[in-house]
Coordinates of C-alpha atoms in Angstrom, one line a residue:
Chain A
M943 CA -84.8 72.7 73.9
E944 CA -83.5 71.3 77.1
L945 CA -80.4 69.2 76.8
E946 CA -82.1 66.3 78.6
V947 CA -85.0 66.3 76.1
L948 CA -82.6 66.5 73.2
V949 CA -80.6 63.5 74.5
E950 CA -83.7 61.5 75.1
N951 CA -85.0 62.2 71.6
F952 CA -81.5 61.3 70.3
R953 CA -81.8 58.0 72.1
N954 CA -85.0 57.4 70.3
K955 CA -83.3 58.0 66.9
D956 CA -84.7 61.5 66.3
S957 CA -82.3 62.8 63.7
N958 CA -83.3 66.4 64.4
A959 CA -82.1 66.0 67.9
F960 CA -79.0 64.3 66.7
E961 CA -78.2 67.3 64.4
K962 CA -78.6 69.7 67.3
L963 CA -76.3 67.7 69.5
Y964 CA -73.8 67.5 66.7
E965 CA -73.8 71.3 66.3
M966 CA -73.5 71.6 70.1
Y967 CA -70.6 69.2 70.5
S968 CA -68.9 68.4 67.3
D969 CA -66.2 71.0 67.6
N970 CA -65.4 69.8 71.2
I971 CA -65.3 66.2 70.2
C972 CA -63.2 66.9 67.1
G973 CA -60.9 69.0 69.4
V974 CA -60.4 66.2 71.8
I975 CA -59.6 63.8 69.0
N976 CA -57.3 66.4 67.4
S977 CA -55.4 66.8 70.7
I978 CA -54.6 63.0 70.6
V979 CA -54.0 62.3 66.9
K980 CA -52.5 65.7 66.2
N981 CA -53.5 65.8 62.6
S982 CA -56.5 67.9 61.4
D983 CA -57.5 65.6 58.5
I984 CA -57.3 62.4 60.5
A985 CA -59.0 64.1 63.5
Q986 CA -62.0 65.2 61.3
E987 CA -62.3 61.8 59.8
I988 CA -62.3 60.0 63.1
C989 CA -64.6 62.7 64.6
Q990 CA -67.3 62.0 61.9
D991 CA -66.9 58.3 62.5
V992 CA -67.4 58.9 66.2
F993 CA -70.7 60.6 65.6
V994 CA -71.9 57.9 63.3
K995 CA -71.0 55.4 65.9
A996 CA -72.8 57.4 68.6
W997 CA -75.9 57.5 66.4
K998 CA -75.8 53.7 65.8
N999 CA -75.4 53.1 69.5
S1000 CA -77.7 55.9 70.7
E1001 CA -79.9 53.6 72.7
S1002 CA -77.0 52.4 74.8
Y1003 CA -76.5 55.9 76.3
N1004 CA -77.8 56.0 79.8
A1005 CA -78.2 59.3 81.7
S1006 CA -77.7 57.6 85.0
K1007 CA -74.1 56.8 84.0
G1008 CA -73.0 60.3 83.2
R1009 CA -73.3 63.4 81.0
F1010 CA -74.0 63.0 77.3
F1011 CA -70.8 65.0 76.6
T1012 CA -68.8 62.6 78.9
W1013 CA -70.3 59.7 76.9
M1014 CA -69.2 61.2 73.6
L1015 CA -65.9 62.1 75.1
N1016 CA -65.3 58.5 76.0
I1017 CA -66.2 57.2 72.5
A1018 CA -64.0 59.9 70.9
R1019 CA -61.0 59.2 73.2
N1020 CA -61.2 55.5 72.5
A1021 CA -61.4 56.0 68.7
A1022 CA -58.5 58.5 68.8
I1023 CA -56.3 56.3 70.9
D1024 CA -57.1 53.3 68.7
E1025 CA -55.9 55.4 65.7
V1026 CA -52.7 56.4 67.5
R1027 CA -52.0 52.8 68.3
S1028 CA -52.7 51.6 64.8
K1029 CA -49.9 50.8 62.5
S1030 CA -50.8 53.2 59.8
H1031 CA -50.7 56.1 62.3
K1032 CA -47.3 55.0 63.6
N1033 CA -46.0 54.8 60.1
S1034 CA -47.1 58.4 59.3
K1035 CA -44.7 60.9 60.8
Q1036 CA -47.3 63.6 61.4
N1037 CA -47.5 63.1 65.1
L1038 CA -44.1 64.3 66.1
S1039 CA -45.1 67.7 67.2
S1040 CA -47.0 68.5 70.4
D1041 CA -47.9 66.3 73.3
F1042 CA -50.4 68.5 75.1
F1043 CA -53.5 70.2 74.0
V1044 CA -51.9 73.4 75.0
N1045 CA -49.4 73.2 72.2
I1046 CA -52.3 72.9 69.7
L1047 CA -53.7 76.1 71.3
E1048 CA -50.4 77.9 71.0
D1049 CA -49.8 76.6 67.5
K1050 CA -53.1 78.1 66.5
N1051 CA -52.0 81.4 67.9
D1052 CA -48.7 81.3 66.2
L1053 CA -50.3 80.6 62.8
N1054 CA -52.8 83.4 63.4
N1055 CA -55.5 80.9 62.6
Q1056 CA -59.1 82.0 63.0
V1057 CA -59.9 81.0 66.5
D1058 CA -63.0 81.0 68.5
T1059 CA -64.4 84.0 70.2
I1060 CA -63.4 82.7 73.6
G1061 CA -59.9 84.0 73.5
I1062 CA -57.4 81.3 74.1
K1063 CA -55.0 83.5 75.8
N1064 CA -57.6 84.4 78.4
L1065 CA -58.5 80.8 78.8
L1066 CA -55.0 79.8 79.6
T1067 CA -54.0 82.7 81.7
N1068 CA -51.9 81.7 84.7
L1069 CA -52.5 78.0 84.0
K1070 CA -49.6 76.1 85.4
D1071 CA -47.8 73.3 83.6
K1072 CA -49.0 70.8 86.2
C1073 CA -52.6 71.9 85.4
V1074 CA -52.0 71.4 81.7
Q1075 CA -50.7 67.9 82.4
I1076 CA -53.5 66.8 84.7
I1077 CA -56.2 68.1 82.4
Q1078 CA -54.6 66.5 79.5
L1079 CA -54.5 63.1 81.2
L1080 CA -58.0 63.1 82.8
Y1081 CA -60.0 64.8 80.1
F1082 CA -58.2 64.3 76.8
Q1083 CA -56.6 60.9 77.4
G1084 CA -59.1 59.3 79.7
Y1085 CA -56.7 58.4 82.5
T1086 CA -58.3 57.2 85.7
Q1087 CA -57.5 59.0 89.0
K1088 CA -55.2 56.2 89.9
E1089 CA -53.4 56.1 86.5
A1090 CA -53.0 59.9 86.6
A1091 CA -51.5 59.7 90.1
E1092 CA -49.0 57.1 88.9
E1093 CA -48.2 59.0 85.7
L1094 CA -47.6 62.3 87.6
S1095 CA -46.0 60.6 90.7
I1096 CA -48.4 62.3 93.1
P1097 CA -50.8 60.8 95.7
V1098 CA -54.3 59.7 94.4
G1099 CA -56.1 62.2 96.6
T1100 CA -53.9 65.1 95.2
V1101 CA -55.2 64.3 91.7
K1102 CA -58.7 65.2 92.7
T1103 CA -57.8 68.4 94.5
R1104 CA -55.2 69.6 92.0
N1105 CA -57.6 69.0 89.1
R1106 CA -60.4 70.8 91.0
S1107 CA -58.2 73.9 91.4
C1108 CA -57.0 73.8 87.8
I1109 CA -60.5 73.6 86.5
S1110 CA -61.5 76.5 88.8
Q1111 CA -58.7 78.5 87.3
I1112 CA -60.1 78.0 83.8
R1113 CA -63.6 78.7 85.0
G1114 CA -62.3 82.0 86.4
N1115 CA -60.6 82.8 83.1
L1116 CA -63.8 82.0 81.2
S1117 CA -65.9 84.4 83.2
V1118 CA -63.4 87.2 82.9
Chain B
M956 CA -74.6 65.8 103.8
D957 CA -72.3 68.8 103.4
I958 CA -73.1 69.8 99.8
E959 CA -70.4 72.5 99.8
K960 CA -67.8 70.1 100.9
Y961 CA -69.0 67.5 98.3
I962 CA -68.7 70.1 95.5
T963 CA -65.2 71.2 96.5
S964 CA -63.9 67.7 96.9
G965 CA -63.2 67.5 93.2
I966 CA -65.4 64.5 92.6
L967 CA -67.7 66.4 90.1
E968 CA -64.7 67.3 88.0
L969 CA -63.9 63.6 87.7
Y970 CA -67.5 62.9 87.0
V971 CA -67.3 65.1 83.9
A972 CA -64.0 63.4 82.9
G973 CA -65.9 60.1 83.1
T974 CA -63.3 58.4 85.3
L975 CA -65.5 57.6 88.3
S976 CA -66.6 54.1 89.3
E977 CA -70.2 53.1 88.4
Q978 CA -71.1 53.4 92.1
E979 CA -69.7 57.0 92.4
N980 CA -71.4 57.9 89.1
L981 CA -74.8 56.9 90.4
E982 CA -74.2 58.8 93.6
V983 CA -73.4 62.0 91.7
V984 CA -76.4 61.6 89.4
A985 CA -78.7 61.1 92.4
L986 CA -77.3 64.1 94.3
A987 CA -77.4 66.3 91.2
A988 CA -81.1 65.5 90.8
E989 CA -81.7 66.4 94.4
H990 CA -79.5 69.5 94.7
P991 CA -79.7 72.1 91.9
E992 CA -76.4 73.7 93.0
I993 CA -74.6 70.4 92.3
K994 CA -76.1 70.2 88.8
K995 CA -75.1 73.8 88.2
E996 CA -71.6 73.1 89.3
I997 CA -71.4 70.1 87.0
E998 CA -72.5 72.3 84.1
S999 CA -69.9 74.9 84.9
I1000 CA -67.2 72.3 85.0
E1001 CA -68.4 70.9 81.7
A1002 CA -68.4 74.3 80.2
S1003 CA -64.8 74.9 81.0
I1004 CA -63.8 71.5 79.3
L1005 CA -66.1 72.4 76.4
A1006 CA -64.2 75.7 76.0
L1007 CA -60.8 74.0 76.2
S1008 CA -61.7 71.2 73.7
K1009 CA -63.4 73.6 71.3
A1010 CA -60.2 75.6 71.2
T1011 CA -58.3 72.5 70.2
S1012 CA -60.7 71.7 67.4
P1013 CA -59.1 71.4 63.9
K1014 CA -60.3 73.8 61.3
R1015 CA -63.4 72.1 60.1
S1016 CA -63.8 71.4 56.4
A1017 CA -67.1 72.5 55.0
N1018 CA -67.7 69.1 53.6
K1019 CA -67.3 67.5 57.0
G1020 CA -70.6 68.7 58.5
F1021 CA -73.8 67.0 59.5
N1022 CA -74.6 66.2 55.8
D1023 CA -71.5 64.1 55.8
I1024 CA -72.7 62.3 58.9
Q1025 CA -76.1 61.6 57.3
N1026 CA -74.3 60.3 54.2
R1027 CA -72.2 58.0 56.3
I1028 CA -75.1 56.7 58.1
Q1029 CA -77.0 56.0 54.8
N1030 CA -73.9 54.5 53.3
A1031 CA -73.5 52.3 56.4
T1032 CA -77.0 51.0 55.9
K1033 CA -76.4 50.7 52.2
V1034 CA -73.2 48.8 52.9
I1035 CA -75.2 46.0 54.4
P1036 CA -76.4 44.5 51.1
I1037 CA -72.9 44.9 49.7
T1038 CA -71.4 43.0 52.5
K1039 CA -74.2 40.5 52.2
K1040 CA -73.2 40.1 48.5
D1041 CA -69.6 39.6 49.7
T1042 CA -70.8 37.0 52.2
N1043 CA -72.7 35.3 49.4
W1044 CA -69.7 35.4 47.1
S1045 CA -67.5 33.9 49.8
S1046 CA -70.2 31.3 50.6
Y1047 CA -70.3 30.4 46.9
L1048 CA -66.6 29.9 47.1
G1049 CA -67.1 27.8 50.2
W1050 CA -69.7 25.7 48.4
A1051 CA -67.6 25.4 45.3
A1052 CA -64.7 24.2 47.5
A1053 CA -66.9 21.8 49.3
I1054 CA -68.2 20.4 46.0
I1055 CA -64.7 20.0 44.6
L1056 CA -63.7 18.3 47.8
A1057 CA -66.7 16.0 47.7
V1058 CA -66.1 15.1 44.0
G1059 CA -62.4 14.6 44.8
F1060 CA -63.3 12.3 47.7
D1061 CA -65.7 10.4 45.5
Y1062 CA -63.1 10.0 42.8
M1063 CA -60.5 8.8 45.3
Y1064 CA -63.1 6.5 46.9
K1065 CA -63.8 4.9 43.5
Q1066 CA -60.1 4.7 42.6
N1067 CA -59.5 3.1 45.9
N1068 CA -62.4 0.6 45.4
A1069 CA -61.1 -0.2 41.9
L1070 CA -57.7 -0.9 43.2
K1071 CA -59.1 -3.0 46.0
S1072 CA -61.1 -5.1 43.6
E1073 CA -57.9 -5.5 41.4
I1074 CA -56.1 -6.7 44.4
N1075 CA -58.9 -9.1 45.1
I1076 CA -58.8 -10.5 41.6
A1077 CA -55.0 -10.7 41.8
S1078 CA -55.1 -12.5 45.1
Q1079 CA -57.8 -14.9 43.8
N1080 CA -55.7 -15.7 40.8
N1081 CA -52.9 -16.2 43.1
E1082 CA -54.9 -18.7 45.1
L1083 CA -55.9 -20.5 42.0
L1084 CA -52.3 -20.8 40.9
E1085 CA -51.3 -22.0 44.3
Q1086 CA -54.1 -24.5 44.1
Q1087 CA -52.9 -25.7 40.7
I1088 CA -49.3 -26.0 42.0
E1089 CA -50.6 -27.9 45.0
D1090 CA -52.7 -30.1 42.8
A1091 CA -49.8 -30.7 40.4
N1092 CA -47.6 -31.5 43.4
S1093 CA -50.1 -33.9 45.0
S1094 CA -50.7 -35.6 41.6
L1095 CA -47.0 -35.9 41.2
E1096 CA -46.8 -37.3 44.7
K1097 CA -49.6 -39.8 43.9
S1098 CA -47.9 -40.9 40.8
Q1099 CA -44.7 -41.4 42.6
E1100 CA -46.5 -43.3 45.4
L1101 CA -48.2 -45.4 42.8
L1102 CA -44.9 -46.1 41.1
T1103 CA -43.3 -47.0 44.4
T1104 CA -46.2 -49.3 45.2
I1105 CA -46.1 -51.3 42.0
R1106 CA -42.3 -51.5 42.1
D1107 CA -42.5 -53.0 45.5
K1108 CA -40.7 -56.3 45.5
D1109 CA -43.6 -58.0 47.2
I1110 CA -45.9 -57.1 44.4
Q1111 CA -47.3 -59.8 42.2
V1112 CA -48.6 -58.6 38.8
V1113 CA -51.6 -60.3 37.4
A1114 CA -52.7 -59.5 33.8
L1115 CA -56.4 -59.7 33.3
G1116 CA -57.4 -60.4 29.7
G1117 CA -60.5 -59.3 27.8
Q1118 CA -63.4 -61.8 27.8
A1119 CA -66.3 -62.6 25.5
V1120 CA -68.3 -59.4 26.3
S1121 CA -65.4 -57.1 25.6
P1122 CA -62.5 -58.8 24.0
T1123 CA -60.4 -55.6 23.7
S1124 CA -60.6 -54.9 27.4
Y1125 CA -57.7 -55.6 29.7
A1126 CA -56.6 -54.7 33.2
K1127 CA -53.8 -55.5 35.6
A1128 CA -53.8 -56.4 39.2
Y1129 CA -50.9 -55.5 41.4
W1130 CA -51.2 -57.7 44.5
N1131 CA -49.2 -57.1 47.6
K1132 CA -49.9 -60.2 49.6
R1133 CA -48.0 -59.0 52.7
E1134 CA -50.1 -55.9 53.0
Q1135 CA -53.2 -57.8 51.6
K1136 CA -53.8 -55.1 49.1
V1137 CA -54.6 -55.1 45.4
F1138 CA -54.2 -52.2 43.0
I1139 CA -56.4 -52.6 40.0
D1140 CA -55.2 -50.7 36.9
A1141 CA -58.4 -50.4 34.9
Q1142 CA -57.1 -48.2 32.2
G1143 CA -58.0 -50.8 29.6
L1144 CA -61.7 -51.0 30.5
P1145 CA -64.4 -49.0 28.7
E1146 CA -66.4 -46.4 30.7
P1147 CA -69.3 -48.2 32.4
P1148 CA -72.8 -47.2 31.2
D1149 CA -75.0 -45.2 33.5
G1150 CA -76.3 -47.0 36.6
M1151 CA -73.6 -49.7 36.2
V1152 CA -70.3 -50.2 38.1
Y1153 CA -67.3 -52.5 37.7
Q1154 CA -66.9 -55.0 40.6
V1155 CA -63.7 -56.9 41.3
W1156 CA -63.8 -60.4 42.4
S1157 CA -61.3 -62.7 44.0
L1158 CA -61.7 -66.2 42.7
K1159 CA -60.9 -69.6 43.9
L1160 CA -61.0 -72.0 41.0
D1161 CA -61.7 -75.4 42.5
P1162 CA -64.5 -75.1 43.2
L1163 CA -65.2 -71.7 41.6
T1164 CA -65.8 -69.4 44.5
P1165 CA -66.1 -65.6 43.9
T1166 CA -65.5 -63.2 46.7
S1167 CA -66.2 -59.5 46.2
M1168 CA -63.2 -57.3 46.7
G1169 CA -65.1 -54.1 46.1
L1170 CA -66.3 -51.7 43.4
L1171 CA -64.3 -49.4 41.1
E1172 CA -66.4 -46.4 42.2
G1173 CA -66.0 -43.1 40.5
F1174 CA -64.5 -44.8 37.5
I1175 CA -65.2 -42.0 35.0
T1176 CA -63.8 -39.2 37.1
D1177 CA -60.7 -41.2 38.4
E1178 CA -57.7 -39.8 36.5
N1179 CA -55.3 -42.7 36.6
K1180 CA -57.9 -45.4 36.8
V1181 CA -55.9 -47.2 39.5
F1182 CA -58.0 -48.4 42.4
A1183 CA -56.7 -49.7 45.7
L1184 CA -58.7 -52.6 47.2
A1185 CA -58.2 -54.8 50.3
N1186 CA -57.7 -58.4 49.5
P1187 CA -57.3 -60.7 52.5
N1188 CA -58.2 -63.7 50.3
A1189 CA -55.9 -66.5 49.0
S1190 CA -56.9 -65.6 45.5
E1191 CA -56.2 -67.9 42.6
A1192 CA -57.6 -65.5 40.0
F1193 CA -59.1 -62.0 39.7
G1194 CA -62.1 -61.1 37.6
I1195 CA -64.0 -57.8 36.8
T1196 CA -67.7 -57.9 36.0
L1197 CA -70.1 -55.1 35.2
E1198 CA -72.8 -54.9 37.8
P1199 CA -75.7 -52.6 38.7
A1200 CA -74.8 -49.6 40.8
G1201 CA -74.0 -50.7 44.4
G1202 CA -72.6 -54.0 43.3
S1203 CA -73.9 -57.6 43.5
K1204 CA -73.5 -60.4 46.0
S1205 CA -72.4 -62.8 43.3
P1206 CA -70.8 -61.9 39.9
N1207 CA -72.9 -61.8 36.7
L1208 CA -70.6 -63.9 34.6
E1209 CA -72.3 -62.9 31.4
Q1210 CA -70.8 -59.5 32.0
L1211 CA -67.3 -60.7 32.8
Y1212 CA -65.0 -58.1 31.2
T1213 CA -61.6 -59.3 32.2
L1214 CA -60.2 -62.3 34.0
G1215 CA -56.7 -63.4 34.9
A1216 CA -55.2 -66.2 37.0
V1217 CA -52.6 -65.7 39.6
S1218 CA -49.4 -67.5 38.7
S1219 CA -48.2 -69.5 41.6

């Protein structure tokens, strides 16, 4: 089924469509959350909550405002950031490790965890640190172009072009 | 519009990140609907982010699948009556508190009223006592005034003896000639019957000429039975007769109770 049709059915509270979308995107959404909270158990918990929240607010999704994945991404980031800012999370000492999603990827390699077929090494081939940083900020942490520019001390216009070239790099690695 | 330039500007990457303004978003959506190559580009960008984010996914527990989502949604709907119950419970508490408060207020109000009426009674008693003290004071004053009056050196005392109608009766007249006043002490007269009143007369003896000096009004209620009357006459004797209420023009001598001559 076409994504557009699935999403439209989901908006109309079709639970079959919702299940398909869950299967399509739950790993990604959980991954984004995991990159922020840096704790598998907490990440899974929040991830499930995020999908429940999405279902409850399904009618509020509007295709004219962006991609379904982008909408989910936004809900997930907010939920994860709320968790990180919460007292209970600050009190737990499990978030001392990595700052960037890349570290999670590398940790996974180190631990010889079962990883997806994609091949993470390929995915990250030649990816520079500044690409990791900018992708982290824009996609995983929801920074605006302006906020990212301030964070990285680069001109606003550079954010757009640098991000473009970094994503292109990944796209190239994907198709290899 | 240069589609190629638009694609390479990097705006589509930001569109997938969800960091564009609403205006820019609408523009991208409109152009993507118009130009398949833009839509394809967006999907490729999204695919790269999907690949990245999928790689950062935690190892998923078997019990955290879509079944868990469905349970959560069901529980969420089940939760509603429970929270309703909670609301009820707290609203009962609220009502209970309100009732206790109301009862408390009522109790306080009644207490307050009781105290107020006690204060009222006390202040009424107070007034009564004050009145009594005042009365006692004024009665003392009157007595002293009376005493002063009859002790006056200008006073001439005339004893009025009981006559045929009532031999045991007696009275005294204290006559202050200078002030032309007579005080009749009628202590020794019986109470007049209903519809009758004592009348005091100034008498000239030769020939016998009675002049009314006035009535002893309110005889029964008068405490000290001393009555002050004006007497501008050159009296030679005083007499008291019993007359119909309102008094008479001339004395009914058959009802002459007391009589006494002024000693010259």
